[in-house]
CSV table of C-alpha atoms in Angstrom, one decimal:
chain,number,residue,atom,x,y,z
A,116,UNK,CA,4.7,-32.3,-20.2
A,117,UNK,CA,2.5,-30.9,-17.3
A,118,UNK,CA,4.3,-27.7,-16.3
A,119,UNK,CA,5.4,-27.1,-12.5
A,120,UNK,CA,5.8,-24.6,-10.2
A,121,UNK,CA,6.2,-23.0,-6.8
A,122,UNK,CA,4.2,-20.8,-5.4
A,123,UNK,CA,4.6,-19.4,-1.3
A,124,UNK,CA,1.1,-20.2,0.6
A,125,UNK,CA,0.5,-18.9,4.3
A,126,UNK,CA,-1.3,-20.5,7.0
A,127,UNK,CA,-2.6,-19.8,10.2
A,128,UNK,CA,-2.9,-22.7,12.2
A,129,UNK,CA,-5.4,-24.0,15.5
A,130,UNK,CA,-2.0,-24.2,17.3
A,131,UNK,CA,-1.5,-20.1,16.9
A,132,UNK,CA,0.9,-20.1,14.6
A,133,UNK,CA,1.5,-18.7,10.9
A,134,UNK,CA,3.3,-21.1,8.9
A,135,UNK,CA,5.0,-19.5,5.4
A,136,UNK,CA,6.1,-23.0,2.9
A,137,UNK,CA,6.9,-23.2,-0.9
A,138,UNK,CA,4.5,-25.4,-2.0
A,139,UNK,CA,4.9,-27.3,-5.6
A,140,UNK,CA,1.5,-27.5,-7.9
A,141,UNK,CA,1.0,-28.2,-11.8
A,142,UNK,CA,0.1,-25.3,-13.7
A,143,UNK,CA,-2.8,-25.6,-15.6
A,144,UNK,CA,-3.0,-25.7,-19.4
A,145,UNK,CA,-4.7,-22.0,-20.2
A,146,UNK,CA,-8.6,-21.7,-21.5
A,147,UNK,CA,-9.5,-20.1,-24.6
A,148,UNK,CA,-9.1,-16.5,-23.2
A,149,UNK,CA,-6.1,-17.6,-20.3
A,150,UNK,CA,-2.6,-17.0,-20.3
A,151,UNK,CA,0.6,-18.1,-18.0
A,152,UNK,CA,2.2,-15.5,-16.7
A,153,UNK,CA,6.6,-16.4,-16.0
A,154,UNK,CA,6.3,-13.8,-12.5
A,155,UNK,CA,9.3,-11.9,-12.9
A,156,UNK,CA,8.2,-9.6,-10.6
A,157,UNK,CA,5.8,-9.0,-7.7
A,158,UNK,CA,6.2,-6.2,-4.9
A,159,UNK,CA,6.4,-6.6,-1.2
A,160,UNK,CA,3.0,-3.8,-0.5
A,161,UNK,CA,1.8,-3.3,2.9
A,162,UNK,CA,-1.6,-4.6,2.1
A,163,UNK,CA,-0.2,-7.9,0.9
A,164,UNK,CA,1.9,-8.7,4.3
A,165,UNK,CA,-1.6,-8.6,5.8
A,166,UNK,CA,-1.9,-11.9,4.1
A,167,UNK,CA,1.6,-13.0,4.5
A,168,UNK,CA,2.0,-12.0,7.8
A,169,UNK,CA,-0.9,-11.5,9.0
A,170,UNK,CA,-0.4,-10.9,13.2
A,171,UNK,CA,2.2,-12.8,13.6
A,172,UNK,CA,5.1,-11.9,15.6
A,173,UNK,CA,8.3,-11.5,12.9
A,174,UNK,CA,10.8,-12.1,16.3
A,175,UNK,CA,9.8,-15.3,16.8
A,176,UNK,CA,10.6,-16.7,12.6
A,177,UNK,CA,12.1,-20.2,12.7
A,178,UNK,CA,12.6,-22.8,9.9
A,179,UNK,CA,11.3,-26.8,10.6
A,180,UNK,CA,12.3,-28.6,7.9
A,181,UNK,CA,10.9,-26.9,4.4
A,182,UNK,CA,8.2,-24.5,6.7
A,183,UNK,CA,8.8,-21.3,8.4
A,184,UNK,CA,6.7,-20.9,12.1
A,185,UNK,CA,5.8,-17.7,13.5
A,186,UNK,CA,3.9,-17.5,16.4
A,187,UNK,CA,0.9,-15.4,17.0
A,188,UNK,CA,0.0,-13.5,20.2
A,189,UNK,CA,-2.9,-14.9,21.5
A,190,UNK,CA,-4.7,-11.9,21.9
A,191,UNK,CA,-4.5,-11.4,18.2
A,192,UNK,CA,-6.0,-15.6,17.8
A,193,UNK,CA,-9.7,-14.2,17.9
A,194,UNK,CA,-9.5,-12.6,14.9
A,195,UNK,CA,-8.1,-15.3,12.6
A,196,UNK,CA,-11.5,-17.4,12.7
A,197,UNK,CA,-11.7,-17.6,9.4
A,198,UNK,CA,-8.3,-18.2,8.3
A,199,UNK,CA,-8.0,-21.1,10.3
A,200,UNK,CA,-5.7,-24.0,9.0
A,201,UNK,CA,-6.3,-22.1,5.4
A,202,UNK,CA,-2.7,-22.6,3.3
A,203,UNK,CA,-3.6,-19.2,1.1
A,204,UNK,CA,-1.7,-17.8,-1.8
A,205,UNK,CA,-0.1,-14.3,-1.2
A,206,UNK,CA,0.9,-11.5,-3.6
A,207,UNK,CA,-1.1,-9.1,-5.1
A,208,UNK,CA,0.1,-7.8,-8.2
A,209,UNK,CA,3.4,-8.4,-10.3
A,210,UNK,CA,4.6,-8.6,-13.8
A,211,UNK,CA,6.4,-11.0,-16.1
A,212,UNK,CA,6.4,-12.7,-19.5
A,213,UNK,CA,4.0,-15.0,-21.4
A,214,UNK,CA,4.6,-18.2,-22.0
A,215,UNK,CA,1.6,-19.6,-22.7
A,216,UNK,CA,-2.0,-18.7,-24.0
A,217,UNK,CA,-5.3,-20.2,-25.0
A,218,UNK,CA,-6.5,-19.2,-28.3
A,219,UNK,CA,-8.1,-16.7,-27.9
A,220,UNK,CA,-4.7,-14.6,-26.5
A,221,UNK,CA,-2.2,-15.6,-28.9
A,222,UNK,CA,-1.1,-12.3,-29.4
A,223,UNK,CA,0.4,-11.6,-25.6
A,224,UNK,CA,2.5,-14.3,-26.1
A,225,UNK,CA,6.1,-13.0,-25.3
A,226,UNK,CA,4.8,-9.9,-24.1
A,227,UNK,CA,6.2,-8.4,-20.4
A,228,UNK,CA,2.9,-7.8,-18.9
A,229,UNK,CA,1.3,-6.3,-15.6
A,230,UNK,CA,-1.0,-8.1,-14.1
A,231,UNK,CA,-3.4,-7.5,-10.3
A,232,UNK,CA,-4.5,-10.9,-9.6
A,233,UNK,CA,-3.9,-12.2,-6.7
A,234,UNK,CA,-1.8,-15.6,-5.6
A,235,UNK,CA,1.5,-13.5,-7.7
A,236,UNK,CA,4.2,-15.2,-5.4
A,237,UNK,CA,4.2,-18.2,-8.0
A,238,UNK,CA,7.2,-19.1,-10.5
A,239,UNK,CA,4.0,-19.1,-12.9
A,240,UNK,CA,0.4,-17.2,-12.7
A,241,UNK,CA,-2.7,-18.7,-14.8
A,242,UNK,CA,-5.3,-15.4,-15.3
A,243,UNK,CA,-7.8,-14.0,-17.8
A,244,UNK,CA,-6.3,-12.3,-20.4
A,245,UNK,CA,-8.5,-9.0,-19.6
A,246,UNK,CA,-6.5,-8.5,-16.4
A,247,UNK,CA,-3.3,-8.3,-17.7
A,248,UNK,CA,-1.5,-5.1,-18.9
A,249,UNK,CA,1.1,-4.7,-21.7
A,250,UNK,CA,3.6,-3.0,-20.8
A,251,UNK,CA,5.0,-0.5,-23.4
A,252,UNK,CA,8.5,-1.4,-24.9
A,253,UNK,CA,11.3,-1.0,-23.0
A,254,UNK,CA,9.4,-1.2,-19.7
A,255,UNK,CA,10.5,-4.0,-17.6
A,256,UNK,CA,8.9,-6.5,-15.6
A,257,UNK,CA,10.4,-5.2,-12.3
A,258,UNK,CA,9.2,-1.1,-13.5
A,259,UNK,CA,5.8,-2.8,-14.5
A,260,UNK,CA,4.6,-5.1,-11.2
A,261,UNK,CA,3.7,-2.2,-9.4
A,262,UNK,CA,1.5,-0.8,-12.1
A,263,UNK,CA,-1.8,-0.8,-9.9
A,264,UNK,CA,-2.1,-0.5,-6.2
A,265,UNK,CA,0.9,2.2,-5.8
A,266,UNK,CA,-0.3,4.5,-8.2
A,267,UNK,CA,-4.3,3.8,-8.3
A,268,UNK,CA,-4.3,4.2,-4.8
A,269,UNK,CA,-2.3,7.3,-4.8
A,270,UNK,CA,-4.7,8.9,-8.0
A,271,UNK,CA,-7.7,7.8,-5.9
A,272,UNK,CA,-6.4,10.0,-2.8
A,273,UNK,CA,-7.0,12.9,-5.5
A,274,UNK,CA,-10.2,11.8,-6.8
A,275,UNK,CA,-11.3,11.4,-3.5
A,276,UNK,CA,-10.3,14.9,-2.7
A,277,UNK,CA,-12.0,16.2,-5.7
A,278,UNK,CA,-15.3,14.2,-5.1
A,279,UNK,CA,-15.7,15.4,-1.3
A,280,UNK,CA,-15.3,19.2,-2.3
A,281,UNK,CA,-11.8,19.2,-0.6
A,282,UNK,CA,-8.8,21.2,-2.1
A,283,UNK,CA,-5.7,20.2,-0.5
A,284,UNK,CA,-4.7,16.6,1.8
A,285,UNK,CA,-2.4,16.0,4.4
A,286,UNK,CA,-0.5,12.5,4.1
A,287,UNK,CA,1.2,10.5,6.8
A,288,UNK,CA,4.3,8.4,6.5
A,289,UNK,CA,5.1,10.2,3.2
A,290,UNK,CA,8.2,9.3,2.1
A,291,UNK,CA,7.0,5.6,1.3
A,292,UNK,CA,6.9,4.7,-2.3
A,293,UNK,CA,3.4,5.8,-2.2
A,294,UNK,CA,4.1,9.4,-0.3
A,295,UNK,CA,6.5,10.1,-3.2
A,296,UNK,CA,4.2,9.2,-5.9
A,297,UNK,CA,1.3,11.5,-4.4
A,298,UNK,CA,3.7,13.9,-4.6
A,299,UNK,CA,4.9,13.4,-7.8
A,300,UNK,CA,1.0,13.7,-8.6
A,301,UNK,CA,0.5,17.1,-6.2
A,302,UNK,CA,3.1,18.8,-7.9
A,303,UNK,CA,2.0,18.1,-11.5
A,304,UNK,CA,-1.4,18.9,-10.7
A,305,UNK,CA,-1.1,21.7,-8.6
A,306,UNK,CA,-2.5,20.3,-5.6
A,307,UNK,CA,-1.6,21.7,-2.4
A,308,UNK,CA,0.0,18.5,0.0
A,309,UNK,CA,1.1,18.9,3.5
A,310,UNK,CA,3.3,15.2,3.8
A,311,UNK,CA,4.4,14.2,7.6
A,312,UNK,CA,7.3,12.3,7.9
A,313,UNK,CA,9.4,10.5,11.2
A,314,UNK,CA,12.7,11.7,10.0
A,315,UNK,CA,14.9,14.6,8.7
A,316,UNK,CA,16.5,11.6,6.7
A,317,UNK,CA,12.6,11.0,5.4
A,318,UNK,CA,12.0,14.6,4.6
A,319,UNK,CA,15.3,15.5,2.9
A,320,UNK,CA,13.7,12.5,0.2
A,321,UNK,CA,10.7,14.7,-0.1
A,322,UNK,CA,12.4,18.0,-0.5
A,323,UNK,CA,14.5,16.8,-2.9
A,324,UNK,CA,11.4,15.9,-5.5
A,325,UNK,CA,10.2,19.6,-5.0
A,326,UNK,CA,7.4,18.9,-2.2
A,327,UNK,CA,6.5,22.3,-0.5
A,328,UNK,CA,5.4,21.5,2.7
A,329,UNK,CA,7.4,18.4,5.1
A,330,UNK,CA,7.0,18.0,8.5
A,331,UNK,CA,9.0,15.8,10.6
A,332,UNK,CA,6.7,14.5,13.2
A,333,UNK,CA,9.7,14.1,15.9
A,334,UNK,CA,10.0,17.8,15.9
A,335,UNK,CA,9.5,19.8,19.1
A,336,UNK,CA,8.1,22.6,16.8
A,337,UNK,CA,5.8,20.1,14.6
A,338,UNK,CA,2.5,20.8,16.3
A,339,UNK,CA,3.0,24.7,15.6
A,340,UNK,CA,4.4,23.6,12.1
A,341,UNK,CA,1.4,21.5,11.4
A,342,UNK,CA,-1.2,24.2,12.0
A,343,UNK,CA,0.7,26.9,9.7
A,344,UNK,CA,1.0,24.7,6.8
A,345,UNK,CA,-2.8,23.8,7.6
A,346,UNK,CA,-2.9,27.9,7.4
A,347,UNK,CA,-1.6,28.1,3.8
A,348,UNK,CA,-3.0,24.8,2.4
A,349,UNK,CA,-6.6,25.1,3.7
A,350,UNK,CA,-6.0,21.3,3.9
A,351,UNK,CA,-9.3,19.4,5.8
A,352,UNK,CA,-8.7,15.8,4.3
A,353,UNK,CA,-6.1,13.7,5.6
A,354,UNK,CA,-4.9,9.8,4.7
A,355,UNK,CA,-2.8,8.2,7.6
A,356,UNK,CA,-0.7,5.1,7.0
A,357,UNK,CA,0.4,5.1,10.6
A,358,UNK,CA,-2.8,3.7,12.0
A,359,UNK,CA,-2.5,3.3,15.6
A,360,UNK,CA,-1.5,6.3,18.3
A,361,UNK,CA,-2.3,10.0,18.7
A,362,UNK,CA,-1.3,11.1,15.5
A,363,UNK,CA,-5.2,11.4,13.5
A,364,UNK,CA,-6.3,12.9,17.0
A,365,UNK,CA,-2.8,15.6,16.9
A,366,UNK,CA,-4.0,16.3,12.6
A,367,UNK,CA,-7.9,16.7,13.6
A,368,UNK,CA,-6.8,19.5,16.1
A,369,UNK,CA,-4.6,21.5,14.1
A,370,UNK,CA,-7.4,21.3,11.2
A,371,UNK,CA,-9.6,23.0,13.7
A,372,UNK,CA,-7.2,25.0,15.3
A,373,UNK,CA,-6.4,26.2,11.7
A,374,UNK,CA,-10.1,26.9,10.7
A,375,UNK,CA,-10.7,28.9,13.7
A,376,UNK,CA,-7.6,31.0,12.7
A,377,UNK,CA,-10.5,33.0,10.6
A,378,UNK,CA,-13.8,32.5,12.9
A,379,UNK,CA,-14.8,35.6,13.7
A,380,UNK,CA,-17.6,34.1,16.4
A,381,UNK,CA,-17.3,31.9,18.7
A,382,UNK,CA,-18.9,28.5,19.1
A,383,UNK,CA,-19.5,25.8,21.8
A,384,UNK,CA,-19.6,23.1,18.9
A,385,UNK,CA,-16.4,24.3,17.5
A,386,UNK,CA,-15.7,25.0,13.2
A,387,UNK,CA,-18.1,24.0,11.4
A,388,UNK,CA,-15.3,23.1,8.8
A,389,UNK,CA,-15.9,19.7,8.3
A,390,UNK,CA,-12.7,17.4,9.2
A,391,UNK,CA,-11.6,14.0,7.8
A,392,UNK,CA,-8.9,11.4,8.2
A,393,UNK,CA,-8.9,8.3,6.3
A,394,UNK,CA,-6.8,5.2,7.7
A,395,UNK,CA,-5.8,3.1,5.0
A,396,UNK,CA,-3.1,1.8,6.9
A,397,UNK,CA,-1.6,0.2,9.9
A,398,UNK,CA,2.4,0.8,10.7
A,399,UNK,CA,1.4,1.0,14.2
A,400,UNK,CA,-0.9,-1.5,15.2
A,401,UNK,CA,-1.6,0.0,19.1
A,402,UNK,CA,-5.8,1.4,19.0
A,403,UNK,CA,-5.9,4.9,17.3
A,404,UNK,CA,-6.5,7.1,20.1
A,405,UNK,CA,-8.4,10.5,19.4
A,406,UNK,CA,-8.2,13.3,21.8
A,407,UNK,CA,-12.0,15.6,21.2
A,408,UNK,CA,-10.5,18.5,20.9
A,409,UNK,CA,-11.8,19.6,17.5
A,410,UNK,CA,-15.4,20.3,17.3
A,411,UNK,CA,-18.0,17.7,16.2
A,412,UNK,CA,-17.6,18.3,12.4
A,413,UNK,CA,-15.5,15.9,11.4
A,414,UNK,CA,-14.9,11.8,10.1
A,415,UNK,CA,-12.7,9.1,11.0
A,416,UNK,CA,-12.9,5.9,9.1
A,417,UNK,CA,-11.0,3.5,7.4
A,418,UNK,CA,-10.2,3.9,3.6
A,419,UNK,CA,-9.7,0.8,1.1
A,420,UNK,CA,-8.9,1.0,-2.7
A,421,UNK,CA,-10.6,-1.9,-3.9
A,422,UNK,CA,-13.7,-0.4,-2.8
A,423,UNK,CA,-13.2,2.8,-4.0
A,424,UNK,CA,-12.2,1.7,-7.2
A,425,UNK,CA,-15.8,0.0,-7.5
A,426,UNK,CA,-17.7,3.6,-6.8
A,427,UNK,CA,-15.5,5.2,-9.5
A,428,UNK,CA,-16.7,2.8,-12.3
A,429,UNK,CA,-15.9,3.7,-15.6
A,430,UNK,CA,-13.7,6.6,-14.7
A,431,UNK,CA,-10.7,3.7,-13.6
A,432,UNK,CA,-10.0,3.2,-17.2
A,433,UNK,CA,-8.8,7.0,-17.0
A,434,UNK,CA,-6.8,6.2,-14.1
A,435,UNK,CA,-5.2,3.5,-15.2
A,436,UNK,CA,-4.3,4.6,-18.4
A,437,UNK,CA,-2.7,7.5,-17.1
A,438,UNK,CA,-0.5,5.6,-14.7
A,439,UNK,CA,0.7,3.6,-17.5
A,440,UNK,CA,1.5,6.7,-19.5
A,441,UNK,CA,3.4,7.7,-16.5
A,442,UNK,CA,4.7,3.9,-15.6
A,443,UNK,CA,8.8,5.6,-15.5
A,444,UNK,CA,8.0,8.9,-14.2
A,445,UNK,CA,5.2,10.1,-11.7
A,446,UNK,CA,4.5,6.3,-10.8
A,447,UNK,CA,7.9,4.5,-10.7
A,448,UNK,CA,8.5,2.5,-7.7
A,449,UNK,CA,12.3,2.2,-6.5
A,450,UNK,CA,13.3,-1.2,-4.6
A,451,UNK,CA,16.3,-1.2,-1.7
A,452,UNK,CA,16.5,-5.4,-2.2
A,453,UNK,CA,15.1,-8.1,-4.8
A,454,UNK,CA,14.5,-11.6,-2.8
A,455,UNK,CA,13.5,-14.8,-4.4
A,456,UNK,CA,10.8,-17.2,-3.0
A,457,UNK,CA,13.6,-19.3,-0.9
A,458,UNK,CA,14.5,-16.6,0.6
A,459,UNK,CA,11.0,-14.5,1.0
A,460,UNK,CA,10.3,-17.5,4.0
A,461,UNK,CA,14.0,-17.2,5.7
A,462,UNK,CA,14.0,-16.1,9.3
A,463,UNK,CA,16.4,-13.2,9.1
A,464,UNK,CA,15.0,-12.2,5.8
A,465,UNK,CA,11.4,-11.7,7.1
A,466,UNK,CA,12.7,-9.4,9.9
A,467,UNK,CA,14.5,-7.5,7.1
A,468,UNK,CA,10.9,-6.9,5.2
A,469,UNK,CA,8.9,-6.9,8.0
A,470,UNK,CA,10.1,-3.6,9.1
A,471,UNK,CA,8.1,-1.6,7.0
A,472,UNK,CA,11.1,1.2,7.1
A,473,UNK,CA,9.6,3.9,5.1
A,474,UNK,CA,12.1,3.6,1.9
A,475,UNK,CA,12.9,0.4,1.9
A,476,UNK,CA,10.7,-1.8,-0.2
A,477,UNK,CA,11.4,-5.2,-1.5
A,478,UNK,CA,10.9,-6.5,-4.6
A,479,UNK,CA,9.8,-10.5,-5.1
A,480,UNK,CA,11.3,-12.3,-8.2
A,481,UNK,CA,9.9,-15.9,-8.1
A,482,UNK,CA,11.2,-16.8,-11.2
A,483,UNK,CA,15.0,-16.7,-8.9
């Protein structure tokens, strides 16, 4: 018997809305080196409600029939050219159980496995054998599915460090899932981290995994704060998650502010420490707005980890394998709610996850 399954599509239509549906398709019989993949597991990320939900507004949610509507500002239409009545899978990575193989894969089945391939809001996932990921026994499908972009993205913040002759970073929104995992990777490598937070609720998380330097942003002293623990740290590399506002221009400054701490001439051109902030995300979507107060040594740009991941070549095997040494310590990822797929498209749900509260992160189990 053909096997079936659900899997959640989104859709941008001409009308300027994003449509979210359940759509049932037959899952194909696996090839020689293919298995099918029972998703267990599959983490709400930042980078996949891009896909999900893309610019809509998450206010405006409402069911018709079997479909969820959202409706898109229209100043936010010009960009979706090429998504354009598109019904595309969502979900980056995820884990679960094989069912099914082709013969050259045998072996996996019944193994919990990992797996970063796209389209992993399905009951069931067809991929290559080669990019799935046993997980070591005892390691469960909801500790494994977010084995790679988590962790690979927090190890390439250190490698990219390292490659661009910088010794310490500065990290934005830092109490995410993410910010604690850097940490957990700081602290066991000795790197110096200066983490910014909104909250004393959001620091108090940090502090209590050992972090040395936490800044709450909504501070009347955090400007001063910022530039002594840019002091200490010697940090000149920055990643921000926040994206849109002052807050790149407010780090660029104290970098040079700090630098010029030990100038001992002066200069119209300002340090020539060079300065850089990478924006990997986009919590606030409002234009980034950058105050020249810091010289003309210094880089903004965006940063991706697919990308990266391509430079580093050979070396990800290294990555990897260490986050999957590490998979229930330095890389574990804690969830505040697991949904299913019926509920991943229900109005009040979607304004739950859309949020993007720093500490709350939802977990996905299609298989529900």
């Amino acid at each position: 018997m053909d096997r079936k399954g659900l899997e959640l599509h989104s859709r941008v239509t001409s009308k300027g809305e994003l449509e979210l549906s359940l759509v049932e398709v037959v899952v194909p019989a696996p090839g020689p080196d293919e298995i099918v993949v029972r998703v267990q597991a599959a983490p709400l990320n930042p980078s996949d409600m891009g896909l999900l939900l893309g610019p809509a507004d998450p206010a405006t949610a409402h069911a018709i029939g079997m479909v969820t509507a959202l409706k898109i500002p229209d100043h936010r239409m010009a960009g979706m050219g090429a998504r354009l009545d598109q019904s595309m899978k969502v979900g980056n990575e995820g884990a679960g159980v094989v069912v099914d193989a082709g013969a050259n894969a045998k072996a996996l089945v019944g193994k919990t496995v990992a797996v970063l391939g796209g389209a992993m809001y399905s009951q069931f996932r067809v991929v290559p054998s080669a990019a799935a990921v046993a997980l070591p026994d005892g390691v469960t499908a909801a500790q494994g599915a977010s084995l790679f972009v988590n962790p690979l993205t927090a190890l390439g913040m250190t490698e990219t460090m390292k490659r661009e002759g910088h010794t310490a970073l500065v990290h934005t929104a830092a109490a995410s899932n993410l910010g604690q995992m850097l940490n957990k990777v700081c602290l066991k490598d000795g790197i110096q981290l200066v983490n910014i937070v909104r909250s004393a609720e959001q620091a108090a998380i940090l502090k209590e995994l050992g972090a040395v330097h936490v800044l709450d942003s909504t501070s009347a002293k955090f400007k001063a704060d910022l530039v002594e623990a840019l002091v200490t740290t010697k940090a000149t590399l920055a990643f921000d998650a926040i994206g849109g506002g002052t807050l790149v221009s407010v780090i660029l400054t104290a970098m040079e502010t700090a630098a010029n701490r030990s100038a001992t001439t002066y200069s119209r051109y300002g340090s020539s420490t060079h300065k850089q902030v990478y924006i990997y995300g986009a919590l606030d979507t409002q234009p980034t707005v950058l105050d020249r107060n810091f010289g003309l040594a210094w880089g903004v740009s965006g940063w991706l980890l697919t990308p990266f991941l391509a430079k580093l070549g050979p070396d990800v095997a290294r990555l990897r394998a260490r986050v999957l040494a590490e998979i229930t310590t330095t890389f574990a990822s804690h969830y505040t709610q697991t949904i299913s797929l019926r509920e991943a498209i229900q109005p009040d749900v979607i304004a739950r996850y859309a949020k993007r509260a720093t500490g709350e992160k939802f977990l996905l189990d299609p298989s529900t």
